[in-house]
Short mmCIF file of C-alpha atoms and ligand atoms in Angstrom, two decimals:
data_model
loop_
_atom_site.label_atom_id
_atom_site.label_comp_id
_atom_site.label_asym_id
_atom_site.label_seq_id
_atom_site.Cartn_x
_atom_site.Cartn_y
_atom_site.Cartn_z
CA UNK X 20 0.00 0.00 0.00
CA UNK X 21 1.34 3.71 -0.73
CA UNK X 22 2.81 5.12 2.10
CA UNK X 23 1.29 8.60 1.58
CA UNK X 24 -2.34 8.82 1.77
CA UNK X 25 -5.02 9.97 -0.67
CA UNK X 26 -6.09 12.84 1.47
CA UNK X 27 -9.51 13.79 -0.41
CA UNK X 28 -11.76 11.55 -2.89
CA UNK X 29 -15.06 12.84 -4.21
CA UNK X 30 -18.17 10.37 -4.30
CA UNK X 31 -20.07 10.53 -7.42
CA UNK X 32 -23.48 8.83 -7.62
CA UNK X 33 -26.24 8.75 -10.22
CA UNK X 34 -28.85 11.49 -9.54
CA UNK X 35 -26.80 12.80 -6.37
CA UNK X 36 -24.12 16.02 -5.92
CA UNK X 37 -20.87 14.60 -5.77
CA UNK X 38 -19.60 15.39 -2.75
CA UNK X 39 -15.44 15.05 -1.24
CA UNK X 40 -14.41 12.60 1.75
CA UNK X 41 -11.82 14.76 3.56
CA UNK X 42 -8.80 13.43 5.42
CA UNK X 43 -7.38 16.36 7.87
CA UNK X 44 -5.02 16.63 11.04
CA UNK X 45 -7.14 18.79 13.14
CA UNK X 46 -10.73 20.80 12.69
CA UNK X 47 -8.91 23.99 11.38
CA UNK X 48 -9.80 24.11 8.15
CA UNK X 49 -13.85 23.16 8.75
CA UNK X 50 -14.98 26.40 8.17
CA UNK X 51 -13.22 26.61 4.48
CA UNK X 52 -14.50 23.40 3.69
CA UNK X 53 -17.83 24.12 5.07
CA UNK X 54 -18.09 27.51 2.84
CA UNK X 55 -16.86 25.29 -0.16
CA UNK X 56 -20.35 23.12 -0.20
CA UNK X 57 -22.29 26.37 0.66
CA UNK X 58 -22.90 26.48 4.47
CA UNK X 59 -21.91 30.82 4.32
CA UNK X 60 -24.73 32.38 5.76
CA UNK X 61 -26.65 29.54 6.35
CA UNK X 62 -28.14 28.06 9.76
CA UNK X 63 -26.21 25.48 11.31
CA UNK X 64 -27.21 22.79 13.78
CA UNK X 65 -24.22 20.47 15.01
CA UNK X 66 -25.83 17.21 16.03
CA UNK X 67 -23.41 14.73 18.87
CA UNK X 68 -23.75 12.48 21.84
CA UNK X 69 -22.64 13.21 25.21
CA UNK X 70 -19.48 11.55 25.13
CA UNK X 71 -18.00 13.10 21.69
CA UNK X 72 -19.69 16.41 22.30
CA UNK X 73 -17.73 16.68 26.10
CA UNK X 74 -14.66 16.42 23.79
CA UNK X 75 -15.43 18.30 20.57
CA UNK X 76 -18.17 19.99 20.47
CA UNK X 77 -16.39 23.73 21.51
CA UNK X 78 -13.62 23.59 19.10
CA UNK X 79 -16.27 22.15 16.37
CA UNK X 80 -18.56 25.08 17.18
CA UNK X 81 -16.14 27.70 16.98
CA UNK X 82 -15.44 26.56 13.28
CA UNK X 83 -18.60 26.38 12.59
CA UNK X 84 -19.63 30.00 13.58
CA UNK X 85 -16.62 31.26 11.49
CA UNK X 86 -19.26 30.39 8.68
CA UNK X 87 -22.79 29.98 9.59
CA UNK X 88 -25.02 32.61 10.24
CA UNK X 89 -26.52 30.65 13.00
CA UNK X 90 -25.06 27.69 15.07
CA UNK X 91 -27.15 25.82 17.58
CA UNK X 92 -26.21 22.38 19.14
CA UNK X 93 -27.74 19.15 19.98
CA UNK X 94 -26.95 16.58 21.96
CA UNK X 95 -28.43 13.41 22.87
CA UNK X 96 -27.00 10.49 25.39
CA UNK X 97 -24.31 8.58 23.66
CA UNK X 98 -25.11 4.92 22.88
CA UNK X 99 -27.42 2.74 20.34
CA UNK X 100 -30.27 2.75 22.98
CA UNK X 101 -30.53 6.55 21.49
CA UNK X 102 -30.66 5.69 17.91
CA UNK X 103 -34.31 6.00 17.66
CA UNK X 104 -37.44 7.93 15.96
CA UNK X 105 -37.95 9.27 19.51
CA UNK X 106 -34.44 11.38 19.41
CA UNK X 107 -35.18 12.01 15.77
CA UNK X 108 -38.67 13.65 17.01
CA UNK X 109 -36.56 15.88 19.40
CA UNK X 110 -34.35 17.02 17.22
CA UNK X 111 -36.94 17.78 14.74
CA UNK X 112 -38.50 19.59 17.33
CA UNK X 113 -35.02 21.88 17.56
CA UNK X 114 -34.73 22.23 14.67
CA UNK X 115 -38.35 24.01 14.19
CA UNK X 116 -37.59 26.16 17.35
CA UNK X 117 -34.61 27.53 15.79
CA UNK X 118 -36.53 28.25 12.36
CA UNK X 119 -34.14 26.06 10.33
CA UNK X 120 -35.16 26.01 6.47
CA UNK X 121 -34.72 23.53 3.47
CA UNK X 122 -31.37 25.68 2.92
CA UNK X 123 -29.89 25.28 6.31
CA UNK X 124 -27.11 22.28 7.17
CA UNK X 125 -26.86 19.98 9.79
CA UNK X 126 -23.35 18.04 10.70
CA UNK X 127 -22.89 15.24 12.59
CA UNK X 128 -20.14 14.88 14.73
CA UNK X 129 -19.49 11.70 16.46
CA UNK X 130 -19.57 8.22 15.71
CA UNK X 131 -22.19 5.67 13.36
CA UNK X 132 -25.24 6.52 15.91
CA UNK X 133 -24.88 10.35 15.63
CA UNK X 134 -24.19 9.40 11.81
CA UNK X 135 -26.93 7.61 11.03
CA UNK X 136 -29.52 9.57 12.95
CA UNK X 137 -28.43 13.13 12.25
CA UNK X 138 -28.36 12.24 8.33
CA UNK X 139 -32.18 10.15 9.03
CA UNK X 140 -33.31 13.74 10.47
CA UNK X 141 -31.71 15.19 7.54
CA UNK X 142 -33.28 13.63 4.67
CA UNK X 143 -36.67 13.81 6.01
CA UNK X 144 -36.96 17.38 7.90
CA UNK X 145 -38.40 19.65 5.52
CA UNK X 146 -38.53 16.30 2.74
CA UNK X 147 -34.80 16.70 3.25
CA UNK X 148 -32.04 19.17 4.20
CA UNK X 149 -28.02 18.75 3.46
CA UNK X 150 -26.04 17.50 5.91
CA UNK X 151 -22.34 17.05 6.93
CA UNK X 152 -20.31 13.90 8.70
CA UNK X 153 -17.87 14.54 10.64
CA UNK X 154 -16.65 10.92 12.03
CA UNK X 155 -15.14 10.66 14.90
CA UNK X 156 -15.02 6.75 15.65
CA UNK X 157 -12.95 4.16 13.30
CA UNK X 158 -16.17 2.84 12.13
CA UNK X 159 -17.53 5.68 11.07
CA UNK X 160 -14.28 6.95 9.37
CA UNK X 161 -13.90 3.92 7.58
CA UNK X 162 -17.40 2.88 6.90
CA UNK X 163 -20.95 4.42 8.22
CA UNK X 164 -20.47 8.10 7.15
CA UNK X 165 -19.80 7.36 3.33
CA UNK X 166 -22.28 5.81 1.64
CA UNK X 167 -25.36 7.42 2.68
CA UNK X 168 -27.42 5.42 4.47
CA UNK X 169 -29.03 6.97 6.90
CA UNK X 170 -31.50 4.81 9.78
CA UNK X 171 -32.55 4.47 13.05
CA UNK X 172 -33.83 1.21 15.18
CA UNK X 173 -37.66 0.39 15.90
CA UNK X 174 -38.48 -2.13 18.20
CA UNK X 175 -35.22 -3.22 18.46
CA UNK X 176 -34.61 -4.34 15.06
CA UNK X 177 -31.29 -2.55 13.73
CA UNK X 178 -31.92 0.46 10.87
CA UNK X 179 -35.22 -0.79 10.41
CA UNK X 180 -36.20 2.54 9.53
CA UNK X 181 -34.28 4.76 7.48
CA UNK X 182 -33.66 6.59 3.49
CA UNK X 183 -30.32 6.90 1.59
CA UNK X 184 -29.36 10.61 1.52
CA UNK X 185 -26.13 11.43 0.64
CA UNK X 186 -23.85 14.04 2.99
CA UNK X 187 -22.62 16.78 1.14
CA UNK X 188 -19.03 16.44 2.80
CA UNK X 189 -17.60 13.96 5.28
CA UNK X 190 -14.78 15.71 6.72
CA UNK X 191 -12.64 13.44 8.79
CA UNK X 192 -10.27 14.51 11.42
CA UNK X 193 -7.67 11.39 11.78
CA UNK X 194 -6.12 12.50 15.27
CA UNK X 195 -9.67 12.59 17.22
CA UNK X 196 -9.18 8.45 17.15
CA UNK X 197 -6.86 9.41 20.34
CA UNK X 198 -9.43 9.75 22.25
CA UNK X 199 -12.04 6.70 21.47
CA UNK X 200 -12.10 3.75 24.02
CA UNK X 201 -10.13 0.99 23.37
CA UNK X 202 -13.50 -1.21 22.75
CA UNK X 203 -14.86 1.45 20.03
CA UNK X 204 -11.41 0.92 18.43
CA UNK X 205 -11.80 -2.54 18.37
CA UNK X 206 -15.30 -2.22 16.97
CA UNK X 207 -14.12 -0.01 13.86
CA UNK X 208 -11.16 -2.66 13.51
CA UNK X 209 -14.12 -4.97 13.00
CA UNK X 210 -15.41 -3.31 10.52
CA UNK X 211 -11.69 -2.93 8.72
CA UNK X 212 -10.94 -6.48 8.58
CA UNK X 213 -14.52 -6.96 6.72
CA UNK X 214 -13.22 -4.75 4.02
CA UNK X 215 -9.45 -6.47 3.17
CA UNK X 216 -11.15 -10.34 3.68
CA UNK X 217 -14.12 -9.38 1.30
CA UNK X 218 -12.81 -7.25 -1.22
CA UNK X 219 -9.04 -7.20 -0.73
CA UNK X 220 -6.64 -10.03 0.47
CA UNK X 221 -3.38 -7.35 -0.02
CA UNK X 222 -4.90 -4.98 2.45
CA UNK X 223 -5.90 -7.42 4.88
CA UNK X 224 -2.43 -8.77 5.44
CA UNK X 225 -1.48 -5.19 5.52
CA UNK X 226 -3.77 -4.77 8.08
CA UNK X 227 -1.65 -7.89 10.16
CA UNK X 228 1.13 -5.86 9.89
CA UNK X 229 0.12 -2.96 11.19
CA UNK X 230 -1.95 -4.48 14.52
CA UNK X 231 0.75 -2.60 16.75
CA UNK X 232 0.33 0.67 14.95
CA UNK X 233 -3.46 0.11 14.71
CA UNK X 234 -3.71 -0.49 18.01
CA UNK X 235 -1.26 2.85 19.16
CA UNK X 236 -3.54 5.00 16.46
CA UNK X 237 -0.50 6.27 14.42
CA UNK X 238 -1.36 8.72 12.69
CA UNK X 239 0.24 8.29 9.31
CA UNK X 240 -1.24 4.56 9.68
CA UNK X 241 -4.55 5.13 10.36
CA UNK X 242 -5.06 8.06 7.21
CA UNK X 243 -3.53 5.27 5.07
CA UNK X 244 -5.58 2.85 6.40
CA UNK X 245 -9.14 5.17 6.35
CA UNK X 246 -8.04 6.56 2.88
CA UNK X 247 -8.13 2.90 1.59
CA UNK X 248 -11.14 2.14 3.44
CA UNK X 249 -12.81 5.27 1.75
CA UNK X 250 -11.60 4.21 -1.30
CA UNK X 251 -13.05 1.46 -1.20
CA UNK X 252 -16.71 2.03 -0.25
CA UNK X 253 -16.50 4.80 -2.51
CA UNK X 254 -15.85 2.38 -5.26
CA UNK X 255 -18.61 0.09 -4.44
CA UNK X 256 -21.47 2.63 -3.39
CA UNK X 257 -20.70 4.05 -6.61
CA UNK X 258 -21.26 0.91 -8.71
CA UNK X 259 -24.38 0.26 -6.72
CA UNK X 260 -25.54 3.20 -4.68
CA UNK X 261 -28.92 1.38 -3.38
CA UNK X 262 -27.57 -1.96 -2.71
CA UNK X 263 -29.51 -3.87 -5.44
CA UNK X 264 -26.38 -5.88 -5.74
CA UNK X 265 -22.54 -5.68 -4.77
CA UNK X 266 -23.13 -2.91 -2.30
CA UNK X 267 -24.56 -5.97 -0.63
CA UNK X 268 -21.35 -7.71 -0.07
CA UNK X 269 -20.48 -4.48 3.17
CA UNK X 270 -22.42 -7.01 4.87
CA UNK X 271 -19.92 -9.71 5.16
CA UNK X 272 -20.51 -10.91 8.96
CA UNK X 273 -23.54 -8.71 9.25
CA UNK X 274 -26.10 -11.43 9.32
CA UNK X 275 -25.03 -13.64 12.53
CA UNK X 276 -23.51 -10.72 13.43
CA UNK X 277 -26.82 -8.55 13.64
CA UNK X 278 -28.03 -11.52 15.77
CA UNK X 279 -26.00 -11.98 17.83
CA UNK X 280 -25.94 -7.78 18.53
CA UNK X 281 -29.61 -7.34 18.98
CA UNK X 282 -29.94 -10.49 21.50
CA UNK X 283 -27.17 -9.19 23.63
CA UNK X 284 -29.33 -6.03 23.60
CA UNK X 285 -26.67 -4.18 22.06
CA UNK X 286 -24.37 -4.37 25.34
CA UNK X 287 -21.61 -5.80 22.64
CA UNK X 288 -20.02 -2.89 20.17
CA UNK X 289 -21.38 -3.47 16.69
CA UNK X 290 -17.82 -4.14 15.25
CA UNK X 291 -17.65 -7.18 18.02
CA UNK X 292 -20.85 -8.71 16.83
CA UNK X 293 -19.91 -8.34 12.81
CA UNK X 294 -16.27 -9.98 13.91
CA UNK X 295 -18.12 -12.54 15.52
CA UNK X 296 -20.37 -13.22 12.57
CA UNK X 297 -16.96 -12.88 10.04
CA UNK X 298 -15.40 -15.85 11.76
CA UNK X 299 -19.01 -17.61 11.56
CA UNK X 300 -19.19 -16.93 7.57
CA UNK X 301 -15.35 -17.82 7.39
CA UNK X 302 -16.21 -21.32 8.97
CA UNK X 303 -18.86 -21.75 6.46
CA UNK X 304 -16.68 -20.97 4.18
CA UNK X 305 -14.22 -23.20 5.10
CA UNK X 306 -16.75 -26.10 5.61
CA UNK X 307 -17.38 -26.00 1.73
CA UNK X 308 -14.22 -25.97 0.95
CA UNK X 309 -13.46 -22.05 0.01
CA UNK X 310 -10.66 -21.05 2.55
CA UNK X 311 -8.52 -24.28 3.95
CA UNK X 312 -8.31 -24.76 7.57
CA UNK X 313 -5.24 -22.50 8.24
CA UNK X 314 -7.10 -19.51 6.76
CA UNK X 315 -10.10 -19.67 8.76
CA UNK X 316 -7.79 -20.14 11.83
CA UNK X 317 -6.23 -17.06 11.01
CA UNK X 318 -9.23 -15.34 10.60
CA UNK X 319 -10.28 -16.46 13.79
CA UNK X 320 -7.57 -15.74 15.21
CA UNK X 321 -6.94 -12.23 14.63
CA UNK X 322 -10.01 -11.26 16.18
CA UNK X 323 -8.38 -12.14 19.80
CA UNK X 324 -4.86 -10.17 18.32
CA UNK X 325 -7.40 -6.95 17.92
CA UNK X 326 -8.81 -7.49 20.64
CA UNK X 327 -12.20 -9.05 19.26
CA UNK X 328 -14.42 -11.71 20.67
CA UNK X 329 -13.98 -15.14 19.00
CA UNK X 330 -16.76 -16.51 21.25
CA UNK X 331 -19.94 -15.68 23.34
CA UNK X 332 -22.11 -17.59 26.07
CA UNK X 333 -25.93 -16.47 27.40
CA UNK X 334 -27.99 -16.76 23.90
CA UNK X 335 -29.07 -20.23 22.41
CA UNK X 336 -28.30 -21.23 18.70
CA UNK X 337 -32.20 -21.00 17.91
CA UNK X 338 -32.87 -17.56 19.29
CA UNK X 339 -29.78 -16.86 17.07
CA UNK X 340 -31.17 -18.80 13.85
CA UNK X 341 -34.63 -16.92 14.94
CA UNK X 342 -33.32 -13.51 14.54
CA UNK X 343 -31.56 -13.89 11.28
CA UNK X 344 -34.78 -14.55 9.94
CA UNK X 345 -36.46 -11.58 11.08
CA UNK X 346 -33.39 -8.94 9.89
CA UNK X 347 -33.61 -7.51 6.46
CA UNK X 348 -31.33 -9.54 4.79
CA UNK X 349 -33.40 -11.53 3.08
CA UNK X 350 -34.47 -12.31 -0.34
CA UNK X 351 -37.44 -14.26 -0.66
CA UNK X 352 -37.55 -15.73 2.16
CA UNK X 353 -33.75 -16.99 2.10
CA UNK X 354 -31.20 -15.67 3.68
CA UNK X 355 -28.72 -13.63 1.70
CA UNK X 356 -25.42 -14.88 3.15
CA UNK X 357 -22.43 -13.61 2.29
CA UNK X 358 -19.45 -15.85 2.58
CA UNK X 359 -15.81 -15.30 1.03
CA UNK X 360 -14.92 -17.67 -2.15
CA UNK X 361 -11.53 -17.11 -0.84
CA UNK X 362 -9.54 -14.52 0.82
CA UNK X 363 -9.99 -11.19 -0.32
CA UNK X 364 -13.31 -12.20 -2.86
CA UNK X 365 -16.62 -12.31 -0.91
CA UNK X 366 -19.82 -13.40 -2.65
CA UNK X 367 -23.66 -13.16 -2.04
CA UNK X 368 -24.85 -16.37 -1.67
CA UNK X 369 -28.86 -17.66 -0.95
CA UNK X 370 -28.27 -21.14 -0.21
CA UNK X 371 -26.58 -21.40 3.14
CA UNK X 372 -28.73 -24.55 4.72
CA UNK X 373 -29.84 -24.21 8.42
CA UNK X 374 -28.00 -26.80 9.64
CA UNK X 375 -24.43 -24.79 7.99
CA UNK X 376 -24.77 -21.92 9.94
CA UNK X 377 -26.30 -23.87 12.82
CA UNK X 378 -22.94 -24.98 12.97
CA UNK X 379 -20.92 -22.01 12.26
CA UNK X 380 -22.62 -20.55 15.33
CA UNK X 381 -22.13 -23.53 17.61
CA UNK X 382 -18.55 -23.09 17.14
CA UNK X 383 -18.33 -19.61 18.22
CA UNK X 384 -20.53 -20.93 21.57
CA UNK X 385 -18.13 -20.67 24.87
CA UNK X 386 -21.00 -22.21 27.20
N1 NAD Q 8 -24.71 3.93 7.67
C1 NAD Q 8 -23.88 2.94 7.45
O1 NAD Q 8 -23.50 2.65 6.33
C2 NAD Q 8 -23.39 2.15 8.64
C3 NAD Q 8 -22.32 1.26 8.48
C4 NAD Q 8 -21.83 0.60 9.61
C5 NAD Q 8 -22.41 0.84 10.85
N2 NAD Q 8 -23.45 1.70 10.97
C6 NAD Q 8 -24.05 2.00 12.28
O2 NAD Q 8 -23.08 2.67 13.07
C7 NAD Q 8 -23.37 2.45 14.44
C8 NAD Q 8 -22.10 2.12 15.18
O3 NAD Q 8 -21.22 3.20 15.07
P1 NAD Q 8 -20.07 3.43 16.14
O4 NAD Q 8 -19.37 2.17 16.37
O5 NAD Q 8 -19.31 4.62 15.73
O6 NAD Q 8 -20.91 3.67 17.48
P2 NAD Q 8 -21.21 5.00 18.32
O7 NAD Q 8 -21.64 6.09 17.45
O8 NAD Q 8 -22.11 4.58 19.43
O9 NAD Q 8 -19.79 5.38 18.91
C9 NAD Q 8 -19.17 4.48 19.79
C10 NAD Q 8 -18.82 5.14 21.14
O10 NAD Q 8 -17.63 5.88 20.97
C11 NAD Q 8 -17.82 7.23 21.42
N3 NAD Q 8 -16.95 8.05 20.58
C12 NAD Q 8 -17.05 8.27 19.24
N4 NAD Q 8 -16.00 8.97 18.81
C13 NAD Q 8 -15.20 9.22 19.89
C14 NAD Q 8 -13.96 9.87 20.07
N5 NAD Q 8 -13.27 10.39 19.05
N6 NAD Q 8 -13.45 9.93 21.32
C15 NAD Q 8 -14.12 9.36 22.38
N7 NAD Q 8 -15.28 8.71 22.26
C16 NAD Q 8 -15.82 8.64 21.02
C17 NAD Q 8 -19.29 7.47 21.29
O11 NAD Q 8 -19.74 8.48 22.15
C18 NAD Q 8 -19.87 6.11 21.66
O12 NAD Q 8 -19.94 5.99 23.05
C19 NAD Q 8 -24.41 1.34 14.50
O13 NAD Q 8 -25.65 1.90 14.83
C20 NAD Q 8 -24.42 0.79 13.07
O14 NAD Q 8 -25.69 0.28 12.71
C21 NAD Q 8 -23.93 2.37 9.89
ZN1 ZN Q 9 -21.52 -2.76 10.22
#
């Protein structure tokens, strides 16, 4: 991989403004890139959680104000538990208050929760107004704030409700990955390994290499690493920007892994459930005879070297097979599957029997 990162790539898809990913060492040049997409003048409402906005949320505003006419602020407890129509309803209530118009912004700054609700409120307040990402976890550097989709749970059934709406900038600042717990960096890391076993077998091992840098959030690493990320999921959103078909394949690991999330109540980080449900789709894979036994070992195994789960106890295989069937990923009544042909080449699959990923998941039980 190049040692000097891409620092900005612009998203193009069909019927949408293109809009730039942005890969910066600090917030200092937000309010430039802010006037660039046409915030000058315009109301702005920042949108965090308690935990990033304790951190960020000053600095962020005082950008901000350098350009908007108007900057308000809101904040909502951190955690998925507030990724719901209920928080959407309050901030739609702010955002009325404040007299915000179809030509007003709002930015998100925090992690895939923030992300994914702020952009929800976005492309339905006012039958949608443009919004901003600024990630601040790995996940959503590498993964939830390009791509634009936009959701929120209901009833406890993950992004059940949601639209695709595009951000008109995500503007990342690499160095605020100092700060997120060493669990949330594990989640993103997750998320990362999805991305070099499905589409990329080069970057994966790349990925091996740099566990010690990963894990110390080097700077120069981790802007190669979320520039190749970006790259990527720009690539594929492009080719299919409303996941009728490769788009798809982002959900390597999602299916147990969805599971396995929303019957542990979400009390396990989303990137722990989706590497759970990556080493259950790499033993199916193995069992048929894609990946050979020391490959699926050393998927397995790198879970425990990122600090990842490789097992779980407290939920039954049935209550596991039970959800899968109730998330969206299905097609007809089958489950779409994805599982990897061989390193670095996942593919959607529909005929992954019951009693295959009965036992994928028996082998990740530790009770
Ligand atoms: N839209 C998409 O394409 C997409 C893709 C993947 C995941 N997702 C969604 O993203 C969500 C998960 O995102 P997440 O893992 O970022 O969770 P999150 O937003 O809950 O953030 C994780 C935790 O880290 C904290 N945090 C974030 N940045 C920080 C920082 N710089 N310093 C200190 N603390 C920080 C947050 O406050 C939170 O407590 C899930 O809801 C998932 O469904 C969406
Ligand atoms: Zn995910």
């Amino acid at each position: 991989m190049a040692k000097t990162a891409v620092n900005r790539l612009t998203v193009k898809t069909e019927g949408n403004t293109p809009y730039d990913i942005c890969l910066k060492n600090s917030f200092s040049s937000l309010a430039q890139e802010l006037d660039g997409i046409g915030c000058g003048g315009r109301r702005l409402c920042i949108v965090s959680d308690s935990n990033v906005a304790d951190l960020y949320l000053k600095e962020v505003m005082e950008y901000a104000k350098k350009c908007g006419k108007e900057v308000i602020s809101f904040v909502f407890p951190a955690g998925e538990q507030s990724k719901t129509l209920a928080t959407v309803q309050q901030l739609y209530e702010t955002l009325i208050q404040a007299g915000f118009d179809r030509k007003d912004y709002l930015l998100a700054l925090g992690g895939g929760v923030v992300g994914d609700l702020a952009g929800y409120a976005a492309a339905t307040y006012l039958r949608g107004i443009r919004f901003v990402q600024i990630p601040t976890s790995l996940l959503a550097q590498i993964d939830s704030s390009v791509g634009g989709k936009t959701g929120v749970d209901f009833d406890q059934y993950k992004n059940m409700v949601g639209a695709f709406h595009q951000p008109s900038l995500v503007y990342i600042n690499v160095p605020v990955l100092k700060t997120l717990p060493d669990d949330q960096l594990a989640s993103g890391v997750g998320e990362l390994l999805k991305y070099g076993l499905s589409f990329d077998a080069d970057f994966y091992e790349w990925c091996i290499e740099h566990m010690e840098e990963i894990d110390e959030r080097d700077s120069e690493t981790m802007t190669c690493l979320i520039a190749k990320c970006c790259a990527l999921k720009k690539y594929i959103v492009e080719k299919d920007p409303t996941e009728k078909g490769d788009r798809a394949l982002l959900n390597f690991g999602h299916t147990i892994g969805h599971a396995i999330e929303k019957l542990k109540d979400f009390t396990l980080s989303h990137g722990a459930c989706v590497a759970l449900g990556t080493v259950a789709a790499a033993y199916i894979s193995w069992q048929r005879g894609y990946l050979d036994e020391d490959e699926f070992y050393e998927i397995r195994d790198m879970n425990v070297g990122f600090g990842l789960p490789i097992s779980f106890d407290g939920i039954s295989v049935d209550d596991i097979i039970e959800a899968t069937r109730s998330d969206k990923k299905m097609d007809a009544g089958q489950i779409r599957f994805i599982l990897l042909k061989k390193l670095g080449k996942a593919q959607i699959v529909t005929d992954v029997t019951e009693t295959e990923m009965r036992e994928a998941i028996k082998s990740l039980k530790a009770d």
